[in-house]
Amino acid sequence: MPIRIEVYDVKQRTNATLQRNAQALGLAGVRAIRSQTLYFLSADPGAESLERLCAFLLADPVTEEARWYDLAQSQSSDLPPNTVIIEVAYRPGVTDVAARELERGMVEMGLPSLQAATGVRYEVEGEVGREEVQRLARQLLCNETVQRYTLGPIPPLFSREAAADATVAQVPLDGLSDEDLQRLSRERLLSLDLAEMQAIREHFATVGRAPTDVELETLAQTWSEHCVHKTFRAEIAFTMKNAAGDTIHQETVDGLLNHYLRRATEQIAPAWLRSAFVDNAGIIAFDDEYDLAFKVETHNHPSALEPFGGANTGVGGVVRDIIGVSARPIATTDVLCFGPQELHPGEVPEGVLHPRRIAAGVVAGIGDYGNKLGIPTVNGAIVYDRGYIGNPLVYCGCVGLLPRGSHRSEPQAGDLIVALGGRTGRDGLHGATFSSAELTHETIEQAGSAVQIGDPITEKGLIELIEAARDEQLYHAITDCGAGGFSSAVGEMGKELGVDVDLAQVPLKYPGLRPWEIWLSEAQERMVIALPGENLARLQALAALWEVELCVLGRLTGEGQLLVRYEGEIVAEMPMDFLHEGLPRRQMTALWQEPAVPRTPRLEPISLNEALLALLADPNVASKEDVIRRYDHEVRGGTLVRPLVGPEMDGPSDAAMLKPLRTWGDPRAFTLSNGLNPWYGRRDPYRMAISAIDEAIRNAVAVGADPNQIAILDNFCWGNPTYPDRLGSLVRACQGCYDGAMAYRTPFISGKDSLYNEFNGKPIPGTLLISAIGIVPDFEKRLTMNLKQPGNLLYLLGETKAELGCSLLYRLLGDVGGEVPGLPEGALARYCLLHQAIQQGWLVAAHDLSEGGLALSLAEMALAGRLGASAQLPATDLTSTEQLFSESNGRLLLEVLPEHAEALEAHFAGEPLFRLGTVTEEPMIRIAQGDKSLIEVTVGAAVRAWKREGTS
Amino acid sequence: MTKPIILIPHAPGTNRDGDAARAIELAGGEARILHLNQLREHRSAFREAQMMLLPGGFSYGDALGAGRRWALDLELLFYDELREFVESGRRVLGICNGFQVLVKAGLLPAWKESNGRRSVTLTHNESGHFECRWIHLAVNPLCRADYLQVLNDLIFCPIAHGEGNLQVRDEETLKRLESEGLVAFRYVGRQGQGAGGTYPVNPNGSVADIAGLCNAAGNVLGLMPHPENHIVAVQNPLGRQDQLGLTLFRAMIWEG
């Protein structure tokens, strides 16, 4: 009979975080929660073995004790009064690294080879009713997407010996009406529209047989929005109307991707651009030997359902995009959009997790994967808005380093197709098509299998193995297994040549997978390479060293057919041409109607001091230190400008600067920064795009990047594009992307769109993230944003306009009317001058102006440096509110050494450069206009507001 | 002069091996990184090395507790080599996960109670989660690793761990650690003042602000913070030139 082992804390400490979270759920009766770790063994290895196992591996001799019993015997446990037990364990097939390591450890110890499982036991003490216990389990302790729970002892489930189920179904399409075709698409979660279903029906009518489930699923995923970006390739009839409803512009857009994003890149085409929009990551030159690859992905729907696993595998996925261009991952970024953290539990829609739980899970998931891989997480942002309650956004980015010319992508006929890494299970089936479906209460129920927990240690093995194989030039081509699994990876690799693969070769996690499931599975931590047969033995030796599982799936044929077998029997046979070119181009309609301009808020009577402190304490501005410190931003030893800066190491950095290991012989480094502002997009998606590009670039320039060597990535998260209004705002954003890229001469090198982000029929705010990677000519010339030295001069660079529309100040005041910040004139030339000034060593600090404008930016510099500032606003036509809080793009604050003031002013002759004042010893932020004092706030008060001290 | 060879074993999930190797090289040593599977084939690597460095990372994903699985490997697969290495007096440095391994394998502080159980452990941070921040370290002037006494300045470097909270079975254990000179490093304030257990100067709740231990012979040393991430001044977040972690590697390789 199975054995149950309980490991408990000798001091019986309670978990304060869980208790706090229980109370936030409204479960005031919960007095204490204690947890124990559970291990299960499939059979009894004997008392002596159990003793050794617990002493060596399971219980820490100082802090823990273990007891065990045979599950055949009933156990009476003496619980304190008013205590209930909730036990939680993973569902079968969910990654459980602890169970695997326990099994491996037992073998290493010479103990019997048994199967292991794990769980957690919670003892909940307090006055809690039956219904409240269920809520506690469902909303806090267990996520039923990946776990199960029982009240009382949980029965263990062990995985079994793996063998597949060879069933292949025929899916007759002949004679199906249009309605039937659409129903079939819905019921099988294919996410194909009528024209696409008709194209499939016609193809198989010509062939003269019904498609198999393998073929149908292959087409659905290859043609999915996620894989082929139908919306971004569609021909769009675009109409623009003014607020009164009159049509002011009409045009046909020949594909958003080609017409706006790619075209900008092709027209700019800088010499340092190595690869854009070709592979899964864009590549630029770094120094004389190395290139840098950069990619940002989204993992929104999985993170909504299972925040830890969704974000965890989001990081894992984008890291594999980087491995997939033969690069070594060296940095990650994350940008997160959540609902308000203080949302009343009663306002959370059915089937949705509370924004707090989502945020906590996502942050833990990102940290777990990045920290364990040993990749520093160095740049990001967190946005809170009610628009993300039902559909949070999780953007994960990764940068990789590769020797120039080392990435090969020329598969040859005859090459073996080799799969490397984790085993295949039912993980994430329909992930590609699921991401193209709107979230509703029902899809959340159906799509339970769409999320998995990651296994960073297996991925770490892949990183080492691929780097070694790359350096020995063993493979001809490489790609990662992402959405669509093997079907996508192998289908893409064999696009030109054709493939012949046998799915019976694939190592499985557990029995019962049908061929289509093996083919489509989105199991994590897998890569596919095209390998000349003569290199197989060498690859096997490397795989053994790094403990990576390897299987030969088949070969590239040169015959142009997709041939999938199961134990030799053909289960799918299609021309690659049809698979990749048979998708009918979508014709879509887009309408952008300019919204009626809302009122501007009443400003009187507001105290400017209180306004500044309120802006500092806004969750979108306030310190993110608690999150940032959960990520390792130091590993690899190259983080030269950190996310937190200043003498107390807690000020908000504009961008990160990194120096890759192995490149220290050269002075070059690179920056990572980002820009996004969904609030502008509600009014004007075009200006949102312009503003995001400017913000990402000015952040990079502020720490020392060369404005002529910055590349950007676009990530669009939008609602359902089949509604003309959603698509209309997307078209406007893409137009902004083109104009912004051209204005700053910065190419897009990669991008991704995540559409259908809606919950119960309501779209998220269209959210464009621009991520920037910039080259720094000399890392010794880096700048941070904190004030450095009393007596230094403060300058404002750039032109302030009356642009308070949708600003942070107006959002706090409730009305958001007025101009939204637009494209600043001459910004690129100004940034180039600034870069020269930084190279001259005239500056000691620079900080960009964004949300909250000049007042907030100056306050941030002061609080980060724990120094005061005294500023005098220039006399202009603007009101003092506009001067203080306008969010006009293209502006920075500079701290300059007095001895260089003259040179700096001459350098910027003819440019909008204003001497504002000085850095002061007295820790006071003062802003005045003429004799009139506008703001007087102590640095201490600013620090407390920004750290939200005294609030939860 | 030939450079001393420093063996850097690598387990699945080790990730600060490259950082450690760079520190060794800047300190004048030759770093030799070998995965456990390579070490099993080349056991002579233990004999060829003048020093060993167990680097940071998440060996085996910290499954079953930080360092426990790797400690099991050391005890079961490399017991003889390790014992010979330590008994020969050659130095062993464990950083972060490497320190956790040394403690859990019973090599630090290297004595067990009569029943064979450990009395010292590294457990979850008091905060309950992983944390990354820069801290100051001071060498315990009474510690048995006398080669550390050349470090006359504090070391400023980051921590990056979730299980760095050093705990002891009882008061008696703590007294022995102190009286036998087995405390090597403590977390201290910027001016070297005692942390008194206060967060974040003591970032994880370790008893008596202990950041590192050594064995009675002084040749086995372990610490949670990462001196290998402050080996050149450009890495210093405060822009200072001193308090480098490199001094630790120099002392371990070259002193006495």
Short mmCIF file of C-alpha atoms in Angstrom, two decimals, chain A residues 597-860:
data_model
loop_
_atom_site.label_atom_id
_atom_site.label_comp_id
_atom_site.label_asym_id
_atom_site.label_seq_id
_atom_site.Cartn_x
_atom_site.Cartn_y
_atom_site.Cartn_z
CA VAL A 597 -13.59 64.96 -25.95
CA PRO A 598 -14.48 64.64 -22.27
CA ARG A 599 -14.58 67.59 -19.94
CA THR A 600 -11.44 68.87 -18.36
CA PRO A 601 -11.51 68.65 -14.59
CA ARG A 602 -12.02 71.54 -12.22
CA LEU A 603 -8.66 72.42 -10.77
CA GLU A 604 -9.75 74.69 -7.95
CA PRO A 605 -9.38 74.24 -5.19
CA ILE A 606 -6.51 71.74 -5.33
CA SER A 607 -3.42 72.05 -3.27
CA LEU A 608 -0.46 71.44 -5.55
CA ASN A 609 1.46 69.91 -2.65
CA GLU A 610 -1.30 67.42 -2.02
CA ALA A 611 -1.63 66.76 -5.73
CA LEU A 612 2.07 65.89 -5.97
CA LEU A 613 1.93 63.57 -2.96
CA ALA A 614 -1.21 61.90 -4.36
CA LEU A 615 0.52 61.31 -7.69
CA LEU A 616 3.55 59.81 -5.94
CA ALA A 617 1.29 57.43 -4.03
CA ASP A 618 -0.75 56.39 -7.06
CA PRO A 619 -0.27 52.62 -7.48
CA ASN A 620 0.83 53.19 -11.08
CA VAL A 621 3.67 55.45 -9.92
CA ALA A 622 4.48 54.27 -6.40
CA SER A 623 7.55 52.17 -5.63
CA LYS A 624 7.56 48.62 -7.02
CA GLU A 625 10.46 47.63 -4.79
CA ASP A 626 8.55 44.80 -3.18
CA VAL A 627 8.17 43.12 -6.59
CA ILE A 628 11.58 44.06 -8.01
CA ARG A 629 13.48 42.50 -5.10
CA ARG A 630 11.82 39.14 -5.69
CA TYR A 631 13.70 38.93 -8.96
CA ASP A 632 17.42 38.31 -9.14
CA HIS A 633 18.75 41.32 -11.06
CA GLU A 634 22.43 40.68 -10.21
CA VAL A 635 23.18 37.20 -11.54
CA ARG A 636 25.75 37.11 -14.38
CA GLY A 637 27.39 40.15 -12.77
CA GLY A 638 26.67 42.55 -15.61
CA THR A 639 23.83 44.73 -14.33
CA LEU A 640 25.42 48.19 -14.35
CA VAL A 641 22.28 50.32 -14.11
CA ARG A 642 19.76 48.56 -11.93
CA PRO A 643 15.99 48.88 -11.63
CA LEU A 644 16.50 50.62 -8.27
CA VAL A 645 19.16 53.34 -7.96
CA GLY A 646 20.46 56.03 -5.61
CA PRO A 647 22.24 56.02 -2.25
CA GLU A 648 19.46 53.97 -0.65
CA MET A 649 19.16 51.80 -3.79
CA ASP A 650 15.43 52.40 -4.01
CA GLY A 651 14.90 55.11 -6.66
CA PRO A 652 13.01 54.33 -9.91
CA SER A 653 15.55 53.83 -12.70
CA ASP A 654 14.66 54.86 -16.26
CA ALA A 655 16.23 51.82 -17.88
CA ALA A 656 18.57 48.94 -17.16
CA MET A 657 22.10 48.76 -18.50
CA LEU A 658 23.83 45.42 -18.91
CA LYS A 659 27.32 44.23 -19.74
CA PRO A 660 27.27 40.61 -20.92
CA LEU A 661 29.65 38.10 -19.38
CA ARG A 662 32.47 37.28 -21.88
CA THR A 663 32.39 40.76 -23.46
CA TRP A 664 34.28 42.75 -20.79
CA GLY A 665 37.19 43.42 -23.13
CA ASP A 666 35.06 46.00 -24.97
CA PRO A 667 33.51 49.19 -23.55
CA ARG A 668 30.08 48.62 -25.12
CA ALA A 669 27.00 47.71 -23.09
CA PHE A 670 23.29 47.73 -23.84
CA THR A 671 20.09 49.13 -22.32
CA LEU A 672 16.59 47.76 -21.88
CA SER A 673 13.62 50.07 -21.47
CA ASN A 674 9.94 50.20 -22.26
CA GLY A 675 7.04 52.52 -22.89
CA LEU A 676 3.31 52.00 -22.51
CA ASN A 677 0.33 54.11 -21.59
CA PRO A 678 -3.07 52.44 -22.08
CA TRP A 679 -4.90 55.54 -20.80
CA TYR A 680 -3.84 57.62 -23.81
CA GLY A 681 -5.07 54.80 -26.04
CA ARG A 682 -8.64 55.10 -24.84
CA ARG A 683 -8.74 58.55 -26.42
CA ASP A 684 -6.15 58.36 -29.13
CA PRO A 685 -4.38 55.08 -29.99
CA TYR A 686 -2.21 56.89 -32.54
CA ARG A 687 -0.74 59.16 -29.89
CA MET A 688 -0.49 56.25 -27.49
CA ALA A 689 1.87 54.56 -29.97
CA ILE A 690 3.89 57.74 -30.52
CA SER A 691 4.15 58.28 -26.77
CA ALA A 692 5.18 54.68 -26.04
CA ILE A 693 7.96 54.86 -28.64
CA ASP A 694 9.21 58.19 -27.33
CA GLU A 695 9.10 56.96 -23.74
CA ALA A 696 11.04 53.76 -24.48
CA ILE A 697 13.68 55.70 -26.41
CA ARG A 698 14.08 58.62 -24.00
CA ASN A 699 14.45 56.15 -21.12
CA ALA A 700 17.25 54.43 -23.01
CA VAL A 701 18.95 57.73 -23.87
CA ALA A 702 18.65 58.89 -20.25
CA VAL A 703 21.00 56.17 -19.00
CA GLY A 704 23.44 56.42 -21.90
CA ALA A 705 22.22 54.57 -25.00
CA ASP A 706 23.11 55.97 -28.41
CA PRO A 707 19.85 57.24 -30.01
CA ASN A 708 21.14 56.08 -33.39
CA GLN A 709 21.49 52.51 -32.17
CA ILE A 710 18.12 51.71 -30.63
CA ALA A 711 15.80 48.99 -31.90
CA ILE A 712 12.23 48.47 -30.73
CA LEU A 713 9.68 45.69 -30.39
CA ASP A 714 5.93 46.03 -30.64
CA ASN A 715 3.51 44.02 -28.51
CA PHE A 716 -0.16 44.65 -29.10
CA CYS A 717 -2.75 43.35 -26.64
CA TRP A 718 -6.18 44.16 -27.98
CA GLY A 719 -9.78 43.06 -27.96
CA ASN A 720 -11.59 41.00 -30.59
CA PRO A 721 -10.49 42.45 -33.96
CA THR A 722 -13.57 41.15 -35.78
CA TYR A 723 -15.40 44.10 -34.21
CA PRO A 724 -14.65 47.12 -36.41
CA ASP A 725 -14.14 49.47 -33.46
CA ARG A 726 -11.45 47.30 -31.85
CA LEU A 727 -9.73 46.89 -35.22
CA GLY A 728 -10.09 50.61 -35.90
CA SER A 729 -8.13 51.53 -32.81
CA LEU A 730 -5.54 48.89 -33.72
CA VAL A 731 -5.09 50.47 -37.16
CA ARG A 732 -4.60 53.87 -35.54
CA ALA A 733 -1.99 52.43 -33.16
CA CYS A 734 -0.12 50.84 -36.09
CA GLN A 735 -0.15 54.17 -37.93
CA GLY A 736 1.40 55.72 -34.82
CA CYS A 737 4.01 52.95 -34.80
CA TYR A 738 5.04 53.71 -38.37
CA ASP A 739 5.23 57.46 -37.87
CA GLY A 740 7.00 57.08 -34.53
CA ALA A 741 9.59 54.64 -35.89
CA MET A 742 10.28 56.92 -38.85
CA ALA A 743 10.56 60.03 -36.67
CA TYR A 744 13.12 58.39 -34.38
CA ARG A 745 14.76 56.31 -37.15
CA THR A 746 14.37 53.24 -34.96
CA PRO A 747 13.46 49.93 -36.59
CA PHE A 748 11.01 47.36 -35.30
CA ILE A 749 12.92 44.09 -35.09
CA SER A 750 10.24 41.80 -33.72
CA GLY A 751 6.75 41.91 -32.33
CA LYS A 752 3.73 39.99 -31.29
CA ASP A 753 0.04 40.50 -31.15
CA SER A 754 -2.33 39.03 -28.60
CA LEU A 755 -5.88 39.72 -29.71
CA TYR A 756 -9.24 38.58 -28.35
CA ASN A 757 -8.43 39.92 -24.90
CA GLU A 758 -12.01 40.33 -23.80
CA PHE A 759 -13.95 39.20 -20.81
CA ASN A 760 -17.68 38.61 -21.09
CA GLY A 761 -17.89 40.77 -24.19
CA LYS A 762 -15.84 43.70 -22.93
CA PRO A 763 -12.40 44.37 -24.41
CA ILE A 764 -9.36 45.31 -22.40
CA PRO A 765 -8.02 48.80 -23.07
CA GLY A 766 -6.00 48.42 -26.27
CA THR A 767 -2.48 48.17 -24.84
CA LEU A 768 0.68 48.67 -26.85
CA LEU A 769 3.98 47.86 -25.20
CA ILE A 770 7.11 49.21 -26.89
CA SER A 771 10.31 47.57 -25.65
CA ALA A 772 13.63 49.11 -26.61
CA ILE A 773 17.14 47.70 -26.74
CA GLY A 774 19.89 50.28 -27.17
CA ILE A 775 23.65 50.14 -27.56
CA VAL A 776 25.83 52.08 -25.12
CA PRO A 777 29.21 53.03 -26.64
CA ASP A 778 30.98 53.20 -23.26
CA PHE A 779 29.57 51.83 -20.04
CA GLU A 780 31.76 54.18 -18.00
CA LYS A 781 29.54 57.01 -19.30
CA ARG A 782 26.37 55.67 -17.75
CA LEU A 783 23.93 57.85 -15.84
CA THR A 784 21.40 57.18 -13.10
CA MET A 785 18.38 59.34 -12.26
CA ASN A 786 19.03 60.24 -8.61
CA LEU A 787 20.24 63.73 -7.69
CA LYS A 788 23.95 63.59 -6.87
CA GLN A 789 25.37 66.74 -5.35
CA PRO A 790 24.09 69.98 -3.79
CA GLY A 791 25.02 72.98 -5.89
CA ASN A 792 24.67 71.22 -9.22
CA LEU A 793 22.39 72.83 -11.79
CA LEU A 794 19.06 71.48 -12.98
CA TYR A 795 17.90 71.85 -16.57
CA LEU A 796 14.70 70.95 -18.37
CA LEU A 797 15.32 69.75 -21.92
CA GLY A 798 12.39 69.69 -24.37
CA GLU A 799 9.26 71.64 -24.98
CA THR A 800 6.29 71.61 -22.60
CA LYS A 801 2.88 71.93 -24.24
CA ALA A 802 -0.65 72.03 -22.87
CA GLU A 803 -0.97 68.23 -23.00
CA LEU A 804 -2.85 67.12 -19.92
CA GLY A 805 -5.44 64.93 -21.68
CA CYS A 806 -5.62 61.48 -20.01
CA SER A 807 -2.71 62.55 -17.79
CA LEU A 808 -2.12 61.08 -14.38
CA LEU A 809 -3.27 64.33 -12.74
CA TYR A 810 -6.52 64.41 -14.68
CA ARG A 811 -7.19 60.73 -14.02
CA LEU A 812 -6.91 61.39 -10.31
CA LEU A 813 -9.26 64.34 -10.64
CA GLY A 814 -11.81 62.27 -12.54
CA ASP A 815 -12.10 64.04 -15.92
CA VAL A 816 -9.57 63.40 -18.65
CA GLY A 817 -10.27 66.04 -21.33
CA GLY A 818 -7.61 68.09 -23.12
CA GLU A 819 -4.87 67.25 -25.63
CA VAL A 820 -3.18 63.86 -25.41
CA PRO A 821 0.63 64.17 -25.78
CA GLY A 822 1.74 63.93 -29.40
CA LEU A 823 4.96 63.65 -31.39
CA PRO A 824 7.49 66.23 -30.22
CA GLU A 825 9.29 68.12 -32.97
CA GLY A 826 12.99 67.51 -33.42
CA ALA A 827 13.21 64.98 -30.60
CA LEU A 828 15.73 62.69 -32.31
CA ALA A 829 18.17 65.54 -32.97
CA ARG A 830 17.77 66.68 -29.37
CA TYR A 831 18.42 63.17 -28.04
CA CYS A 832 21.56 62.99 -30.18
CA LEU A 833 22.80 66.26 -28.68
CA LEU A 834 22.00 64.93 -25.22
CA HIS A 835 23.94 61.76 -25.95
CA GLN A 836 26.96 63.85 -26.97
CA ALA A 837 26.66 65.86 -23.75
CA ILE A 838 26.63 62.62 -21.75
CA GLN A 839 29.75 61.45 -23.59
CA GLN A 840 31.42 64.77 -22.67
CA GLY A 841 30.83 64.00 -19.00
CA TRP A 842 28.88 67.22 -18.36
CA LEU A 843 25.92 65.47 -16.72
CA VAL A 844 25.70 63.51 -13.49
CA ALA A 845 22.00 62.59 -13.65
CA ALA A 846 19.16 62.48 -16.14
CA HIS A 847 15.54 61.46 -15.72
CA ASP A 848 12.74 61.29 -18.23
CA LEU A 849 9.45 63.15 -17.82
CA SER A 850 6.44 60.95 -18.28
CA GLU A 851 3.36 60.39 -16.12
CA GLY A 852 2.93 63.27 -13.70
CA GLY A 853 5.17 65.55 -15.75
CA LEU A 854 7.87 67.86 -14.44
CA ALA A 855 6.68 67.92 -10.83
CA LEU A 856 6.68 64.16 -10.46
CA SER A 857 9.95 63.69 -12.30
CA LEU A 858 11.75 66.24 -10.14
CA ALA A 859 10.28 64.68 -7.00
CA GLU A 860 11.51 61.24 -8.10
#
